[in-house]
Amino acid sequence: MKRTALGLAVLLALVAMGTTPVHAAGHGHQKVRKVGILLVAFGSSEQSTQVSFDNIDRKVRAAYPGIPVRWAYTSTIIRKKLARQGKMLDSPEVALARMQDEDFTHVAVQSLHTIGGAEFHDLRRTVGAFTAMGAFERIMLGYPLLATQKDMERSVDAILGIIPAHRKKSEAVVFMGHGSHHPANAFYAALMFQVQRRDPNIFIGCVEGYPPIDEVLAMLQEKKIQKVYLMPFMSVAGDHAKNDMAGDEPDSWKTILTEAGIECELILKGIAEFDSFVEIWVDHIQGPLAHFDQ
Ligand code: CO
């Protein structure tokens, strides 16, 4: 009996939390509907990567005119580094608190991650917390780049569209993904499987996940590949691309492949510099926005 009463009280409290802020804002005034988009990236402290973020920002504003767009970076280290350069960026939590303060009623949070890995799920928890607080009438999270089978097919097309046109079919293209300890790491190998159905000499490895460079090298050697084009499969060509992929250190991919007798040509462009990839993230914002209209 006691338990039921408590359960009912909790339920009523939750219902109140979910509805009160919107309908009883101020003194009985109803809040005016205000929709916003929050773009969330890991972030980068490399100035050269700004081109990727600017491209996303431009495309999002063009696709959803009239909807205010805000940014947040999940990486504390990067935010602190940028702050020392006088560039202030919010965490998702601070950005959402600000949006709550500015009377947004509907927020589409768009992950700019590649896979639904650890960071995406951290962001999901943050969105869940703001939902529980009743901070907005609706708050929803959009999928990362690789989520549905349609995303995979679009990404395969996008990959085929950005590889160097002058490359010979006997030459390989090796993409460096980030990778993760999270189960969603499997998306990288799944994408490689699908892209190789179209072009068997395109490979996707991970700097911090599966498949590692040794395994990619073994595959290249099985096919007797003599030249590869190295490209990041990350939104930005930041620290990993410049150092772990293209650097002169003994464990960089360039060094490992070169020492194995494979010629390397480097392409230092993040995938968010290419519209075909940006459009996938941009289209994912439609998911939350469509729910707001229901
Ligand atoms: Co990393």
Short mmCIF file of C-alpha atoms and ligand atoms in Angstrom, two decimals:
data_model
loop_
_atom_site.label_atom_id
_atom_site.label_comp_id
_atom_site.label_asym_id
_atom_site.label_seq_id
_atom_site.Cartn_x
_atom_site.Cartn_y
_atom_site.Cartn_z
CA MET A 1 0.00 0.00 0.00
CA LYS A 2 2.71 2.40 1.09
CA ARG A 3 4.74 1.45 -1.94
CA THR A 4 1.85 2.24 -4.31
CA ALA A 5 1.29 5.62 -2.71
CA LEU A 6 4.96 6.47 -3.06
CA GLY A 7 4.96 5.27 -6.65
CA LEU A 8 1.99 7.46 -7.39
CA ALA A 9 3.66 10.47 -5.78
CA VAL A 10 6.79 9.92 -7.87
CA LEU A 11 4.71 9.52 -10.98
CA LEU A 12 2.79 12.73 -10.26
CA ALA A 13 6.05 14.56 -9.59
CA LEU A 14 7.45 13.35 -12.92
CA VAL A 15 4.31 14.38 -14.75
CA ALA A 16 4.52 17.79 -13.10
CA MET A 17 8.17 18.13 -14.08
CA GLY A 18 7.41 17.21 -17.63
CA THR A 19 4.61 19.68 -18.13
CA THR A 20 4.95 22.55 -15.67
CA PRO A 21 7.92 24.41 -17.13
CA VAL A 22 6.27 24.78 -20.49
CA HIS A 23 2.67 25.45 -19.64
CA ALA A 24 3.06 27.40 -16.43
CA ALA A 25 6.10 29.51 -17.28
CA GLY A 26 5.87 32.81 -15.48
CA HIS A 27 2.42 33.62 -14.16
CA GLY A 28 0.19 31.43 -16.20
CA HIS A 29 1.69 32.56 -19.50
CA GLN A 30 2.30 29.86 -22.03
CA LYS A 31 5.81 29.73 -23.43
CA VAL A 32 6.16 30.64 -27.07
CA ARG A 33 7.45 27.74 -29.15
CA LYS A 34 11.14 28.23 -29.80
CA VAL A 35 13.04 25.53 -31.69
CA GLY A 36 16.82 25.28 -31.63
CA ILE A 37 19.59 23.03 -32.90
CA LEU A 38 22.60 22.11 -30.80
CA LEU A 39 25.51 20.63 -32.76
CA VAL A 40 27.83 18.52 -30.64
CA ALA A 41 31.32 17.53 -31.75
CA PHE A 42 34.29 16.08 -29.92
CA GLY A 43 36.10 19.28 -30.88
CA SER A 44 39.63 20.03 -32.00
CA SER A 45 42.22 22.54 -30.94
CA GLU A 46 43.88 22.56 -34.37
CA GLN A 47 43.02 25.80 -36.12
CA SER A 48 43.09 24.04 -39.53
CA THR A 49 40.10 21.88 -38.56
CA GLN A 50 37.83 24.92 -38.31
CA VAL A 51 37.13 24.50 -42.04
CA SER A 52 35.21 21.28 -41.21
CA PHE A 53 33.15 22.88 -38.45
CA ASP A 54 32.45 25.97 -40.58
CA ASN A 55 31.25 23.76 -43.42
CA ILE A 56 28.84 21.88 -41.13
CA ASP A 57 27.59 25.13 -39.62
CA ARG A 58 26.91 26.65 -43.04
CA LYS A 59 25.11 23.55 -44.30
CA VAL A 60 22.93 23.22 -41.19
CA ARG A 61 21.87 26.88 -41.34
CA ALA A 62 21.08 26.58 -45.04
CA ALA A 63 19.01 23.40 -44.53
CA TYR A 64 17.05 24.74 -41.53
CA PRO A 65 16.70 28.48 -42.08
CA GLY A 66 15.34 30.47 -39.16
CA ILE A 67 16.32 27.88 -36.55
CA PRO A 68 19.06 29.12 -34.19
CA VAL A 69 22.16 26.89 -34.22
CA ARG A 70 24.43 26.43 -31.19
CA TRP A 71 27.65 24.46 -30.77
CA ALA A 72 29.17 22.38 -28.00
CA TYR A 73 32.38 20.36 -27.73
CA THR A 74 32.43 17.26 -25.56
CA SER A 75 36.19 17.22 -24.92
CA THR A 76 37.13 19.06 -21.72
CA ILE A 77 40.83 19.06 -22.67
CA ILE A 78 40.09 20.71 -25.99
CA ARG A 79 37.72 23.27 -24.46
CA LYS A 80 40.40 24.22 -21.93
CA LYS A 81 43.05 24.51 -24.64
CA LEU A 82 40.76 26.73 -26.73
CA ALA A 83 39.84 28.85 -23.70
CA ARG A 84 43.54 29.66 -23.25
CA GLN A 85 43.48 30.99 -26.82
CA GLY A 86 40.44 33.09 -25.92
CA LYS A 87 37.99 30.84 -27.76
CA MET A 88 35.16 29.89 -25.44
CA LEU A 89 33.18 26.77 -26.22
CA ASP A 90 30.46 25.18 -24.13
CA SER A 91 30.09 21.61 -23.01
CA PRO A 92 26.74 20.08 -24.08
CA GLU A 93 25.48 20.55 -20.50
CA VAL A 94 26.33 24.26 -20.39
CA ALA A 95 25.00 24.83 -23.91
CA LEU A 96 21.68 23.19 -22.99
CA ALA A 97 21.43 25.14 -19.73
CA ARG A 98 21.92 28.34 -21.72
CA MET A 99 19.22 27.27 -24.20
CA GLN A 100 16.88 26.55 -21.30
CA ASP A 101 17.67 30.01 -19.96
CA GLU A 102 16.88 31.50 -23.37
CA ASP A 103 13.42 29.92 -23.33
CA PHE A 104 13.93 27.33 -26.04
CA THR A 105 11.05 24.85 -25.93
CA HIS A 106 12.26 22.27 -28.49
CA VAL A 107 15.90 21.31 -28.94
CA ALA A 108 17.33 19.00 -31.60
CA VAL A 109 20.71 17.84 -30.34
CA GLN A 110 22.76 16.60 -33.28
CA SER A 111 25.74 14.36 -32.68
CA LEU A 112 28.58 15.02 -35.10
CA HIS A 113 30.25 11.78 -34.11
CA THR A 114 31.05 9.05 -36.63
CA ILE A 115 29.63 6.09 -34.70
CA GLY A 116 27.22 5.72 -31.81
CA GLY A 117 30.09 4.99 -29.44
CA ALA A 118 31.00 6.06 -25.92
CA GLU A 119 30.73 9.79 -26.55
CA PHE A 120 27.41 9.47 -28.32
CA HIS A 121 26.06 7.55 -25.34
CA ASP A 122 27.44 10.11 -22.91
CA LEU A 123 25.52 12.70 -24.90
CA ARG A 124 22.42 10.51 -24.76
CA ARG A 125 22.69 10.51 -20.97
CA THR A 126 22.92 14.31 -20.96
CA VAL A 127 19.85 14.56 -23.18
CA GLY A 128 18.09 12.12 -20.85
CA ALA A 129 18.94 14.27 -17.83
CA PHE A 130 17.51 17.39 -19.47
CA THR A 131 14.43 15.38 -20.41
CA ALA A 132 14.01 14.25 -16.79
CA MET A 133 14.40 17.82 -15.57
CA GLY A 134 11.63 18.95 -17.88
CA ALA A 135 13.95 21.65 -19.17
CA PHE A 136 12.27 21.69 -22.57
CA GLU A 137 8.95 20.59 -23.98
CA ARG A 138 10.93 18.25 -26.26
CA ILE A 139 14.61 17.47 -26.53
CA MET A 140 15.84 14.78 -28.90
CA LEU A 141 19.16 13.43 -30.09
CA GLY A 142 19.94 12.84 -33.77
CA TYR A 143 21.93 9.83 -34.99
CA PRO A 144 25.70 10.02 -35.62
CA LEU A 145 27.09 9.57 -39.17
CA LEU A 146 26.86 5.78 -39.27
CA ALA A 147 23.59 4.47 -37.87
CA THR A 148 21.08 3.08 -40.35
CA GLN A 149 21.72 0.95 -43.43
CA LYS A 150 20.83 3.99 -45.52
CA ASP A 151 23.64 5.89 -43.79
CA MET A 152 26.02 3.07 -44.66
CA GLU A 153 25.01 3.19 -48.32
CA ARG A 154 25.31 6.97 -48.44
CA SER A 155 28.72 6.74 -46.78
CA VAL A 156 29.90 4.17 -49.32
CA ASP A 157 28.83 6.54 -52.12
CA ALA A 158 30.50 9.45 -50.32
CA ILE A 159 33.77 7.48 -49.94
CA LEU A 160 33.77 6.59 -53.64
CA GLY A 161 33.17 10.25 -54.43
CA ILE A 162 36.06 11.68 -52.40
CA ILE A 163 38.91 9.32 -53.25
CA PRO A 164 41.48 10.83 -55.64
CA ALA A 165 40.29 10.69 -59.23
CA HIS A 166 43.79 10.03 -60.56
CA ARG A 167 44.19 6.88 -58.48
CA LYS A 168 44.69 3.67 -60.44
CA LYS A 169 42.40 0.74 -59.53
CA SER A 170 45.48 -1.31 -58.53
CA GLU A 171 46.34 1.32 -55.94
CA ALA A 172 44.61 1.28 -52.56
CA VAL A 173 42.95 3.92 -50.44
CA VAL A 174 43.36 3.43 -46.70
CA PHE A 175 41.12 5.42 -44.39
CA MET A 176 42.03 5.99 -40.75
CA GLY A 177 38.96 5.82 -38.53
CA HIS A 178 39.18 6.71 -34.86
CA GLY A 179 37.86 3.48 -33.37
CA SER A 180 36.60 2.75 -29.91
CA HIS A 181 36.47 0.19 -27.10
CA HIS A 182 32.68 0.55 -27.44
CA PRO A 183 30.72 -2.25 -29.22
CA ALA A 184 29.78 0.26 -31.96
CA ASN A 185 33.38 -0.03 -33.19
CA ALA A 186 32.06 -2.82 -35.45
CA PHE A 187 30.66 -0.15 -37.78
CA TYR A 188 34.11 0.48 -39.24
CA ALA A 189 34.61 -3.09 -40.44
CA ALA A 190 30.96 -3.21 -41.55
CA LEU A 191 31.50 -0.11 -43.66
CA MET A 192 34.69 -1.55 -45.14
CA PHE A 193 32.80 -4.71 -46.09
CA GLN A 194 30.18 -2.66 -47.92
CA VAL A 195 32.64 -0.34 -49.64
CA GLN A 196 34.75 -3.29 -50.81
CA ARG A 197 31.72 -4.75 -52.60
CA ARG A 198 32.07 -1.70 -54.85
CA ASP A 199 35.85 -1.25 -54.84
CA PRO A 200 37.95 -4.04 -53.28
CA ASN A 201 41.01 -1.82 -52.81
CA ILE A 202 39.49 0.55 -50.29
CA PHE A 203 40.33 -0.18 -46.66
CA ILE A 204 39.18 1.26 -43.34
CA GLY A 205 41.34 0.80 -40.26
CA CYS A 206 41.23 2.36 -36.82
CA VAL A 207 43.85 4.16 -34.79
CA GLU A 208 42.20 3.17 -31.51
CA GLY A 209 40.11 0.15 -32.45
CA TYR A 210 39.60 -2.70 -34.93
CA PRO A 211 40.91 -3.23 -37.58
CA PRO A 212 44.37 -2.02 -36.49
CA ILE A 213 47.00 -0.97 -39.01
CA ASP A 214 48.84 -4.36 -38.82
CA GLU A 215 45.73 -6.06 -40.07
CA VAL A 216 45.24 -3.49 -42.83
CA LEU A 217 48.89 -3.96 -43.81
CA ALA A 218 48.41 -7.74 -43.98
CA MET A 219 45.42 -7.24 -46.31
CA LEU A 220 47.42 -4.86 -48.51
CA GLN A 221 50.27 -7.37 -48.70
CA GLU A 222 47.90 -10.22 -49.61
CA LYS A 223 46.83 -8.12 -52.58
CA LYS A 224 50.39 -7.03 -53.36
CA ILE A 225 49.40 -3.35 -53.22
CA GLN A 226 52.33 -1.05 -53.96
CA LYS A 227 50.80 2.34 -53.42
CA VAL A 228 48.17 3.70 -51.06
CA TYR A 229 46.42 7.00 -50.54
CA LEU A 230 46.04 7.66 -46.82
CA MET A 231 43.00 9.65 -45.70
CA PRO A 232 41.39 10.25 -42.31
CA PHE A 233 37.89 8.84 -41.75
CA MET A 234 37.22 11.45 -39.09
CA SER A 235 35.23 14.66 -39.36
CA VAL A 236 38.41 16.71 -39.04
CA ALA A 237 42.01 16.23 -40.13
CA GLY A 238 43.29 16.97 -36.63
CA ASP A 239 45.88 15.52 -34.31
CA HIS A 240 45.32 11.85 -35.25
CA ALA A 241 45.49 12.54 -38.98
CA LYS A 242 48.54 14.79 -38.74
CA ASN A 243 50.51 12.64 -36.32
CA ASP A 244 49.24 9.05 -36.09
CA MET A 245 48.44 8.85 -39.79
CA ALA A 246 50.80 11.20 -41.59
CA GLY A 247 53.53 11.90 -39.01
CA ASP A 248 57.19 10.84 -39.13
CA GLU A 249 57.09 8.88 -35.85
CA PRO A 250 58.05 5.19 -36.11
CA ASP A 251 54.48 4.08 -35.30
CA SER A 252 52.63 6.36 -37.71
CA TRP A 253 50.68 4.64 -40.48
CA LYS A 254 52.80 6.39 -43.08
CA THR A 255 56.01 5.03 -41.51
CA ILE A 256 54.62 1.50 -41.03
CA LEU A 257 53.40 1.25 -44.62
CA THR A 258 56.49 2.93 -46.11
CA GLU A 259 58.77 0.54 -44.22
CA ALA A 260 56.75 -2.35 -45.64
CA GLY A 261 57.66 -1.07 -49.11
CA ILE A 262 54.31 0.58 -49.87
CA GLU A 263 54.38 4.08 -51.29
CA CYS A 264 52.08 6.53 -49.44
CA GLU A 265 50.36 9.63 -50.66
CA LEU A 266 48.75 11.69 -47.90
CA ILE A 267 45.41 13.44 -48.08
CA LEU A 268 44.87 15.62 -45.03
CA LYS A 269 41.20 16.43 -45.30
CA GLY A 270 38.55 15.58 -42.74
CA ILE A 271 35.38 13.98 -44.08
CA ALA A 272 33.33 16.96 -42.84
CA GLU A 273 35.12 19.03 -45.50
CA PHE A 274 33.13 17.05 -48.06
CA ASP A 275 29.46 17.92 -48.60
CA SER A 276 28.46 14.33 -49.29
CA PHE A 277 29.30 13.40 -45.69
CA VAL A 278 28.04 16.63 -44.12
CA GLU A 279 24.66 16.05 -45.77
CA ILE A 280 24.24 12.79 -43.84
CA TRP A 281 24.67 14.54 -40.49
CA VAL A 282 22.51 17.44 -41.65
CA ASP A 283 19.70 15.10 -42.73
CA HIS A 284 19.79 13.35 -39.36
CA ILE A 285 18.54 16.57 -37.73
CA GLN A 286 15.26 15.93 -39.52
CA GLY A 287 14.64 13.01 -37.12
CA PRO A 288 14.16 15.15 -34.01
CA LEU A 289 12.54 18.04 -35.94
CA ALA A 290 9.93 15.70 -37.44
CA HIS A 291 9.02 14.47 -33.93
CA PHE A 292 8.52 18.05 -32.73
CA ASP A 293 5.73 18.47 -35.27
CA GLN A 294 3.81 15.39 -34.15
CO CO B 1 41.51 10.15 -30.13
#
